[in-house]
Amino acid sequence: MNMIDLRSDTVTQPTPEMRAAMANAPVGDDVYGEDPTVNQLQADAAALFGKEAGLFVASGSMGNLTSVLAHTRRGDEIIIGKKSHIFLYEAGSAAMYGGVQPSTLPYVRDGMMDIHQIRHAIRPDDEHDPITRLIAIENTAGVSGAPLSVEYTQQVAAVARENGLKLHIDGARIFNAAAALNVSVKELTMGADSVTFCLSKGLCAPVGSVIVGSKDFIKQAHRVRKSLGGGMRQAGILAAAGLIALHEMSKRLHEDHVNARRLAEGLAALPCVDLDLEQVKTNMIFFRLRPDAPMSADAFSERMKTEYNILIMPYPGETGLLRAVTHYWIKPDDVERVIEAARAVLLPAPVSD
Ligand code: TLP
């Protein structure tokens, strides 16, 4: 029984085409700016997002940290979601390395902070206050997988602009958002001063993310990346897979969304599963087991693993919440197998006499 790994789209293996491209990639010393494959990836990413320049970094976390450090000074404040990846899951790096203080806001809906609350959180020009420098939003939102719309992003960008702030988008899964909304990433990120997107999630590359922004911003980000030890020399080996991720894998994400919906529908039909189908908008499914379910979420996850070789993650920090994420290596047959397994675990066949 092959393993079905739904813990995250970060578990994706590179495709055979990626492995071939990596083996044959022309490379050079990227710290000297001489790696042609890295240079191509950066230029292509910038063009696709309608920004002036790009920078290849090791991970999404590094892209976010590099962007925050490039936008801010020690003692500054950034406005971010209380459940954002930057605030929750990046080891407090903005505070640790940048001395940057988060001002967190709740999500009113689908990973969106309220526009009035954002305005209200901006500090006055007063020596008692830290300086608000940056707003960061996340698309898709990690809490639900929901895409943030062009309109919402424009509204946040306008608030930033009107107040002399910068806007960063943690676009780890921005291509999922673009696919779900049927818009280009360029349109979706217009008005943002920086965007980090990941090549190594649903796009299947083994390593890497790219930051895009203005030439001046990327120049500063380049310096920050060096200071973080992120000058990677012959990184074209990695960027070669990134080019396939960017140009080809980004075009098929709707398949993962279709699979997620089918999986969600199958799970939601089980009597002890609490799953809001309205919330399933891209490749992520969140659900809970009802109090009348025969087991806890942890026990469910464990039995799916040991009895059916299916990995579904109890979501960290949210007791009882389970997350399943579809990706390139999850095919429609796998989805059916997961639904059948969940049914068998949650609804054991009645014992006959
Ligand atoms: N998210 C991971 C875990 O860390 C939770 C996952 O499995 O979803 N931004 C967002 C919105 C993310 O979801 C992640 C990874 C990152 C940034 C960080 O990317 P990496 O793992 O490349 O540092």
CSV table of C-alpha atoms and ligand atoms in Angstrom, one decimal:
chain,number,residue,atom,x,y,z
A,1,MET,CA,0.0,0.0,0.0
A,2,ASN,CA,1.7,3.2,-1.1
A,3,MET,CA,1.8,6.1,1.3
A,4,ILE,CA,-0.7,9.0,0.8
A,5,ASP,CA,0.8,12.0,2.4
A,6,LEU,CA,-1.7,14.8,3.0
A,7,ARG,CA,0.2,16.6,5.8
A,8,SER,CA,1.2,19.4,3.5
A,9,ASP,CA,2.2,20.3,-0.1
A,10,THR,CA,5.7,20.8,1.3
A,11,VAL,CA,6.1,17.0,1.1
A,12,THR,CA,6.1,17.0,-2.7
A,13,GLN,CA,8.9,15.2,-4.4
A,14,PRO,CA,10.5,16.9,-7.5
A,15,THR,CA,9.2,15.5,-10.8
A,16,PRO,CA,11.4,13.5,-13.1
A,17,GLU,CA,11.6,16.5,-15.4
A,18,MET,CA,12.9,18.6,-12.5
A,19,ARG,CA,15.6,16.0,-11.6
A,20,ALA,CA,16.8,15.9,-15.2
A,21,ALA,CA,16.9,19.7,-15.4
A,22,MET,CA,18.8,19.9,-12.1
A,23,ALA,CA,21.4,17.4,-13.4
A,24,ASN,CA,22.0,19.4,-16.5
A,25,ALA,CA,21.6,23.0,-15.2
A,26,PRO,CA,24.3,25.5,-16.2
A,27,VAL,CA,25.6,27.0,-13.0
A,28,GLY,CA,28.0,29.6,-11.7
A,29,ASP,CA,28.8,31.4,-8.5
A,30,ASP,CA,25.6,33.2,-7.5
A,31,VAL,CA,27.4,35.3,-4.9
A,32,TYR,CA,29.2,36.9,-7.9
A,33,GLY,CA,25.8,37.0,-9.7
A,34,GLU,CA,27.2,34.5,-12.2
A,35,ASP,CA,24.7,31.7,-12.0
A,36,PRO,CA,22.8,31.8,-15.3
A,37,THR,CA,20.0,29.6,-14.1
A,38,VAL,CA,19.4,31.6,-10.9
A,39,ASN,CA,19.5,34.8,-12.9
A,40,GLN,CA,16.9,33.4,-15.3
A,41,LEU,CA,14.6,32.3,-12.5
A,42,GLN,CA,14.9,35.7,-10.8
A,43,ALA,CA,14.2,37.6,-14.1
A,44,ASP,CA,11.3,35.3,-15.1
A,45,ALA,CA,9.7,35.5,-11.7
A,46,ALA,CA,10.0,39.3,-11.7
A,47,ALA,CA,8.5,39.5,-15.2
A,48,LEU,CA,5.6,37.2,-14.2
A,49,PHE,CA,4.7,39.3,-11.2
A,50,GLY,CA,5.2,42.6,-13.0
A,51,LYS,CA,8.0,43.7,-10.6
A,52,GLU,CA,11.4,45.0,-11.4
A,53,ALA,CA,13.6,42.3,-9.9
A,54,GLY,CA,13.7,39.0,-8.1
A,55,LEU,CA,15.9,37.2,-5.5
A,56,PHE,CA,16.2,33.4,-5.0
A,57,VAL,CA,16.2,32.4,-1.3
A,58,ALA,CA,16.3,29.1,0.5
A,59,SER,CA,12.8,29.0,1.9
A,60,GLY,CA,9.5,30.8,2.4
A,61,SER,CA,10.5,31.7,6.0
A,62,MET,CA,13.8,33.1,4.7
A,63,GLY,CA,11.9,35.1,2.0
A,64,ASN,CA,9.6,36.6,4.6
A,65,LEU,CA,12.4,37.4,7.0
A,66,THR,CA,14.6,38.9,4.3
A,67,SER,CA,11.7,41.1,3.1
A,68,VAL,CA,10.8,42.2,6.6
A,69,LEU,CA,14.4,43.1,7.4
A,70,ALA,CA,14.8,44.9,4.1
A,71,HIS,CA,11.8,47.0,4.8
A,72,THR,CA,12.3,47.9,8.4
A,73,ARG,CA,14.7,49.2,11.1
A,74,ARG,CA,15.1,47.9,14.7
A,75,GLY,CA,12.2,49.1,16.9
A,76,ASP,CA,9.7,49.3,14.0
A,77,GLU,CA,6.4,47.7,14.1
A,78,ILE,CA,4.7,45.5,11.5
A,79,ILE,CA,1.0,44.9,11.2
A,80,ILE,CA,0.3,41.2,10.6
A,81,GLY,CA,-2.4,38.6,11.2
A,82,LYS,CA,-2.6,36.9,14.6
A,83,LYS,CA,-2.6,33.6,12.8
A,84,SER,CA,-0.1,34.4,10.1
A,85,HIS,CA,2.8,32.2,9.3
A,86,ILE,CA,5.2,35.1,10.0
A,87,PHE,CA,3.8,35.6,13.5
A,88,LEU,CA,3.1,31.9,14.5
A,89,TYR,CA,5.6,29.7,12.7
A,90,GLU,CA,8.8,31.5,11.9
A,91,ALA,CA,10.5,31.2,15.3
A,92,GLY,CA,10.0,34.9,16.0
A,93,SER,CA,12.7,35.7,13.4
A,94,ALA,CA,11.6,39.3,12.7
A,95,ALA,CA,11.9,40.0,16.4
A,96,MET,CA,15.0,37.9,16.8
A,97,TYR,CA,17.1,39.3,14.0
A,98,GLY,CA,15.4,42.6,13.2
A,99,GLY,CA,14.2,43.8,16.6
A,100,VAL,CA,10.9,44.3,14.8
A,101,GLN,CA,7.7,44.2,16.9
A,102,PRO,CA,4.5,42.6,15.6
A,103,SER,CA,1.2,44.4,16.0
A,104,THR,CA,-1.2,41.5,15.4
A,105,LEU,CA,-4.8,41.7,14.2
A,106,PRO,CA,-7.5,39.0,14.2
A,107,TYR,CA,-8.8,37.7,10.9
A,108,VAL,CA,-12.4,38.8,10.4
A,109,ARG,CA,-12.9,36.3,7.6
A,110,ASP,CA,-10.9,33.9,5.5
A,111,GLY,CA,-7.5,35.3,6.5
A,112,MET,CA,-8.5,38.9,6.0
A,113,MET,CA,-7.7,41.6,8.6
A,114,ASP,CA,-10.4,44.3,8.8
A,115,ILE,CA,-9.4,47.4,6.8
A,116,HIS,CA,-10.6,49.7,9.6
A,117,GLN,CA,-8.6,47.8,12.2
A,118,ILE,CA,-5.5,48.0,10.0
A,119,ARG,CA,-5.9,51.8,9.8
A,120,HIS,CA,-6.5,52.0,13.5
A,121,ALA,CA,-3.4,50.0,14.2
A,122,ILE,CA,-1.1,52.5,12.4
A,123,ARG,CA,0.8,54.4,15.1
A,124,PRO,CA,0.7,58.2,15.3
A,125,ASP,CA,3.8,60.2,14.8
A,126,ASP,CA,4.7,60.4,18.5
A,127,GLU,CA,7.9,59.7,20.2
A,128,HIS,CA,6.2,57.3,22.6
A,129,ASP,CA,5.2,55.0,19.8
A,130,PRO,CA,7.2,52.6,17.6
A,131,ILE,CA,7.1,53.5,14.0
A,132,THR,CA,4.7,51.4,11.9
A,133,ARG,CA,6.6,50.5,8.8
A,134,LEU,CA,5.0,47.5,7.1
A,135,ILE,CA,1.8,45.6,6.6
A,136,ALA,CA,2.0,41.9,5.8
A,137,ILE,CA,-0.8,39.7,4.4
A,138,GLU,CA,-0.8,36.1,3.4
A,139,ASN,CA,-2.2,34.7,0.2
A,140,THR,CA,-3.5,32.0,0.3
A,141,ALA,CA,-4.3,32.3,4.0
A,142,GLY,CA,-2.7,29.4,5.9
A,143,VAL,CA,-5.7,29.3,8.3
A,144,SER,CA,-8.1,28.1,5.7
A,145,GLY,CA,-6.4,28.0,2.3
A,146,ALA,CA,-8.7,30.8,1.2
A,147,PRO,CA,-7.4,33.2,-1.6
A,148,LEU,CA,-7.4,36.9,-0.8
A,149,SER,CA,-9.0,38.8,-3.7
A,150,VAL,CA,-7.5,41.4,-5.9
A,151,GLU,CA,-10.0,43.9,-4.4
A,152,TYR,CA,-9.0,43.2,-0.8
A,153,THR,CA,-5.3,43.3,-1.7
A,154,GLN,CA,-5.8,46.7,-3.4
A,155,GLN,CA,-7.6,48.0,-0.4
A,156,VAL,CA,-4.7,47.0,1.9
A,157,ALA,CA,-2.2,48.4,-0.6
A,158,ALA,CA,-4.1,51.7,-0.6
A,159,VAL,CA,-4.0,52.0,3.2
A,160,ALA,CA,-0.3,51.3,3.1
A,161,ARG,CA,0.4,53.9,0.4
A,162,GLU,CA,-1.8,56.6,2.1
A,163,ASN,CA,0.2,56.1,5.3
A,164,GLY,CA,3.7,55.8,3.8
A,165,LEU,CA,3.9,52.1,4.8
A,166,LYS,CA,5.1,49.2,2.7
A,167,LEU,CA,3.0,46.1,1.9
A,168,HIS,CA,4.6,42.6,1.9
A,169,ILE,CA,2.7,39.6,0.7
A,170,ASP,CA,3.6,36.2,2.0
A,171,GLY,CA,2.5,34.5,-1.2
A,172,ALA,CA,3.8,31.0,-0.3
A,173,ARG,CA,0.8,29.7,-2.2
A,174,ILE,CA,0.0,32.7,-4.4
A,175,PHE,CA,-0.3,30.5,-7.5
A,176,ASN,CA,-3.0,28.5,-5.8
A,177,ALA,CA,-4.8,31.8,-5.1
A,178,ALA,CA,-4.4,33.0,-8.7
A,179,ALA,CA,-5.7,29.6,-10.0
A,180,ALA,CA,-8.7,29.7,-7.6
A,181,LEU,CA,-9.6,33.3,-8.6
A,182,ASN,CA,-8.7,32.9,-12.2
A,183,VAL,CA,-6.4,35.9,-12.2
A,184,SER,CA,-2.7,36.4,-12.9
A,185,VAL,CA,-0.2,36.7,-10.0
A,186,LYS,CA,0.7,40.1,-11.5
A,187,GLU,CA,-2.9,41.4,-11.0
A,188,LEU,CA,-3.1,39.7,-7.6
A,189,THR,CA,0.0,41.4,-6.2
A,190,MET,CA,-0.3,44.8,-7.9
A,191,GLY,CA,0.4,47.4,-5.2
A,192,ALA,CA,2.6,45.2,-3.1
A,193,ASP,CA,6.1,46.3,-2.4
A,194,SER,CA,7.4,42.8,-2.0
A,195,VAL,CA,6.1,39.3,-2.5
A,196,THR,CA,7.6,36.0,-1.4
A,197,PHE,CA,6.4,32.9,-3.2
A,198,CYS,CA,7.4,29.3,-2.7
A,199,LEU,CA,8.6,26.9,-5.4
A,200,SER,CA,8.7,24.0,-3.0
A,201,LYS,CA,5.1,23.6,-2.0
A,202,GLY,CA,2.4,22.8,-4.6
A,203,LEU,CA,4.9,23.6,-7.3
A,204,CYS,CA,7.0,20.6,-6.4
A,205,ALA,CA,10.5,22.0,-6.5
A,206,PRO,CA,12.7,20.5,-3.8
A,207,VAL,CA,14.0,23.8,-2.4
A,208,GLY,CA,13.5,27.5,-2.7
A,209,SER,CA,11.4,30.6,-2.8
A,210,VAL,CA,11.6,33.9,-4.7
A,211,ILE,CA,11.2,37.4,-3.5
A,212,VAL,CA,10.1,40.0,-6.1
A,213,GLY,CA,9.9,43.8,-5.8
A,214,SER,CA,11.5,47.0,-7.0
A,215,LYS,CA,15.2,47.1,-8.0
A,216,ASP,CA,16.1,49.2,-4.9
A,217,PHE,CA,14.2,46.8,-2.6
A,218,ILE,CA,15.8,43.7,-4.1
A,219,LYS,CA,19.2,45.4,-3.8
A,220,GLN,CA,18.6,45.8,-0.1
A,221,ALA,CA,17.2,42.3,0.2
A,222,HIS,CA,20.3,40.9,-1.5
A,223,ARG,CA,22.4,42.4,1.2
A,224,VAL,CA,20.2,41.0,3.9
A,225,ARG,CA,20.2,37.6,2.3
A,226,LYS,CA,24.0,37.7,2.4
A,227,SER,CA,24.0,38.6,6.0
A,228,LEU,CA,21.7,35.7,6.8
A,229,GLY,CA,24.2,33.3,5.1
A,230,GLY,CA,21.9,32.9,2.1
A,231,GLY,CA,24.4,33.4,-0.7
A,232,MET,CA,24.3,29.9,-2.1
A,233,ARG,CA,26.9,29.7,-4.8
A,234,GLN,CA,26.0,27.1,-7.5
A,235,ALA,CA,22.3,27.4,-6.6
A,236,GLY,CA,21.3,27.0,-10.3
A,237,ILE,CA,21.0,23.3,-9.5
A,238,LEU,CA,18.0,24.3,-7.4
A,239,ALA,CA,16.8,27.1,-9.6
A,240,ALA,CA,16.6,24.7,-12.5
A,241,ALA,CA,13.8,22.9,-10.7
A,242,GLY,CA,12.3,26.3,-9.8
A,243,LEU,CA,12.0,27.3,-13.4
A,244,ILE,CA,9.9,24.2,-14.1
A,245,ALA,CA,7.9,25.0,-11.0
A,246,LEU,CA,7.3,28.5,-12.1
A,247,HIS,CA,6.5,28.0,-15.8
A,248,GLU,CA,4.8,24.5,-15.8
A,249,MET,CA,3.7,23.4,-12.3
A,250,SER,CA,1.9,26.7,-11.6
A,251,LYS,CA,-0.5,26.0,-14.5
A,252,ARG,CA,-2.0,22.7,-13.1
A,253,LEU,CA,-2.9,23.7,-9.5
A,254,HIS,CA,-6.7,23.7,-10.3
A,255,GLU,CA,-6.3,19.8,-10.4
A,256,ASP,CA,-5.3,19.9,-6.8
A,257,HIS,CA,-8.3,22.1,-6.0
A,258,VAL,CA,-10.7,19.7,-7.7
A,259,ASN,CA,-9.2,16.8,-5.7
A,260,ALA,CA,-9.4,18.8,-2.4
A,261,ARG,CA,-13.1,19.5,-3.1
A,262,ARG,CA,-13.8,15.8,-3.8
A,263,LEU,CA,-12.0,14.8,-0.7
A,264,ALA,CA,-13.8,17.4,1.4
A,265,GLU,CA,-17.2,16.3,0.1
A,266,GLY,CA,-16.4,12.7,0.9
A,267,LEU,CA,-15.3,13.5,4.4
A,268,ALA,CA,-18.1,15.9,5.1
A,269,ALA,CA,-20.6,13.2,4.2
A,270,LEU,CA,-19.4,11.1,7.2
A,271,PRO,CA,-21.7,11.7,10.1
A,272,CYS,CA,-19.1,12.5,12.7
A,273,VAL,CA,-17.0,14.9,10.6
A,274,ASP,CA,-17.4,18.6,11.0
A,275,LEU,CA,-16.2,20.2,7.8
A,276,ASP,CA,-17.4,23.5,6.3
A,277,LEU,CA,-17.4,22.9,2.5
A,278,GLU,CA,-17.7,26.7,2.0
A,279,GLN,CA,-14.2,27.0,3.4
A,280,VAL,CA,-12.6,24.7,0.9
A,281,LYS,CA,-11.3,27.1,-1.8
A,282,THR,CA,-7.9,25.8,-2.9
A,283,ASN,CA,-5.9,22.7,-1.9
A,284,MET,CA,-6.4,22.8,1.9
A,285,ILE,CA,-9.1,21.1,4.0
A,286,PHE,CA,-9.6,21.7,7.7
A,287,PHE,CA,-12.0,19.6,9.7
A,288,ARG,CA,-12.8,18.4,13.2
A,289,LEU,CA,-14.4,15.3,14.6
A,290,ARG,CA,-17.7,15.9,16.4
A,291,PRO,CA,-17.9,15.1,20.1
A,292,ASP,CA,-19.9,12.0,19.3
A,293,ALA,CA,-17.1,10.6,17.1
A,294,PRO,CA,-15.7,7.3,18.4
A,295,MET,CA,-12.2,8.8,18.8
A,296,SER,CA,-10.1,12.0,19.1
A,297,ALA,CA,-8.5,13.8,16.2
A,298,ASP,CA,-5.1,12.5,17.3
A,299,ALA,CA,-6.3,8.9,17.5
A,300,PHE,CA,-7.9,9.3,14.0
A,301,SER,CA,-4.7,10.6,12.5
A,302,GLU,CA,-2.7,7.8,14.2
A,303,ARG,CA,-5.1,5.0,12.9
A,304,MET,CA,-5.2,6.4,9.4
A,305,LYS,CA,-1.4,6.2,9.5
A,306,THR,CA,-0.9,2.8,11.0
A,307,GLU,CA,-3.8,1.0,9.4
A,308,TYR,CA,-4.0,2.7,6.0
A,309,ASN,CA,-0.6,4.4,5.4
A,310,ILE,CA,-2.4,7.8,5.1
A,311,LEU,CA,-0.9,10.9,6.7
A,312,ILE,CA,-3.3,13.6,7.9
A,313,MET,CA,-1.9,16.3,10.2
A,314,PRO,CA,-3.4,17.3,13.5
A,315,TYR,CA,-2.8,21.1,13.0
A,316,PRO,CA,-0.3,22.5,15.4
A,317,GLY,CA,-1.6,24.8,18.2
A,318,GLU,CA,-5.3,24.1,17.4
A,319,THR,CA,-6.5,21.2,19.5
A,320,GLY,CA,-8.8,18.8,17.6
A,321,LEU,CA,-8.2,20.5,14.2
A,322,LEU,CA,-7.1,18.3,11.3
A,323,ARG,CA,-5.6,19.5,8.0
A,324,ALA,CA,-5.3,17.6,4.7
A,325,VAL,CA,-3.6,19.2,1.8
A,326,THR,CA,-3.7,18.0,-1.8
A,327,HIS,CA,-0.8,18.3,-4.3
A,328,TYR,CA,0.7,17.0,-7.5
A,329,TRP,CA,1.3,13.5,-6.0
A,330,ILE,CA,-2.2,13.0,-4.8
A,331,LYS,CA,-4.3,11.6,-7.6
A,332,PRO,CA,-8.1,11.1,-7.8
A,333,ASP,CA,-7.8,7.4,-6.9
A,334,ASP,CA,-5.8,8.3,-3.7
A,335,VAL,CA,-8.7,10.7,-2.8
A,336,GLU,CA,-11.2,7.8,-3.0
A,337,ARG,CA,-8.8,5.6,-0.9
A,338,VAL,CA,-8.7,8.3,1.8
A,339,ILE,CA,-12.4,8.7,1.9
A,340,GLU,CA,-12.9,4.9,2.2
A,341,ALA,CA,-10.3,4.6,4.9
A,342,ALA,CA,-11.8,7.5,6.9
A,343,ARG,CA,-15.2,5.8,6.7
A,344,ALA,CA,-13.8,2.5,7.9
A,345,VAL,CA,-12.0,4.2,10.8
A,346,LEU,CA,-14.8,6.4,11.9
A,347,LEU,CA,-17.8,4.1,11.2
A,348,PRO,CA,-16.7,0.6,12.0
A,349,ALA,CA,-19.0,-2.1,10.4
A,350,PRO,CA,-21.7,-3.3,12.8
A,351,VAL,CA,-20.9,-6.6,14.4
A,352,SER,CA,-23.2,-9.3,13.1
A,353,ASP,CA,-24.5,-12.2,15.2
B,1,TLP,N1,4.0,26.3,6.0
B,1,TLP,C1,4.1,24.9,6.4
B,1,TLP,C2,4.2,24.9,7.9
B,1,TLP,O1,5.3,25.7,8.4
B,1,TLP,C3,3.0,25.3,8.6
B,1,TLP,C4,2.9,24.2,5.9
B,1,TLP,O2,3.0,22.9,5.9
B,1,TLP,O3,1.9,24.8,5.5
B,1,TLP,N2,4.2,31.1,4.6
B,1,TLP,C5,3.2,30.2,4.6
B,1,TLP,C6,1.8,30.7,4.4
B,1,TLP,C7,3.4,28.9,4.8
B,1,TLP,O4,2.4,28.0,4.9
B,1,TLP,C8,4.7,28.4,5.0
B,1,TLP,C9,5.0,26.9,5.3
B,1,TLP,C10,5.8,29.3,4.9
B,1,TLP,C11,5.5,30.7,4.7
B,1,TLP,C12,7.2,29.0,5.1
B,1,TLP,O5,7.8,28.3,4.1
B,1,TLP,P1,9.1,27.4,4.3
B,1,TLP,O6,8.6,26.1,4.9
B,1,TLP,O7,9.6,27.2,2.9
B,1,TLP,O8,10.0,28.1,5.2
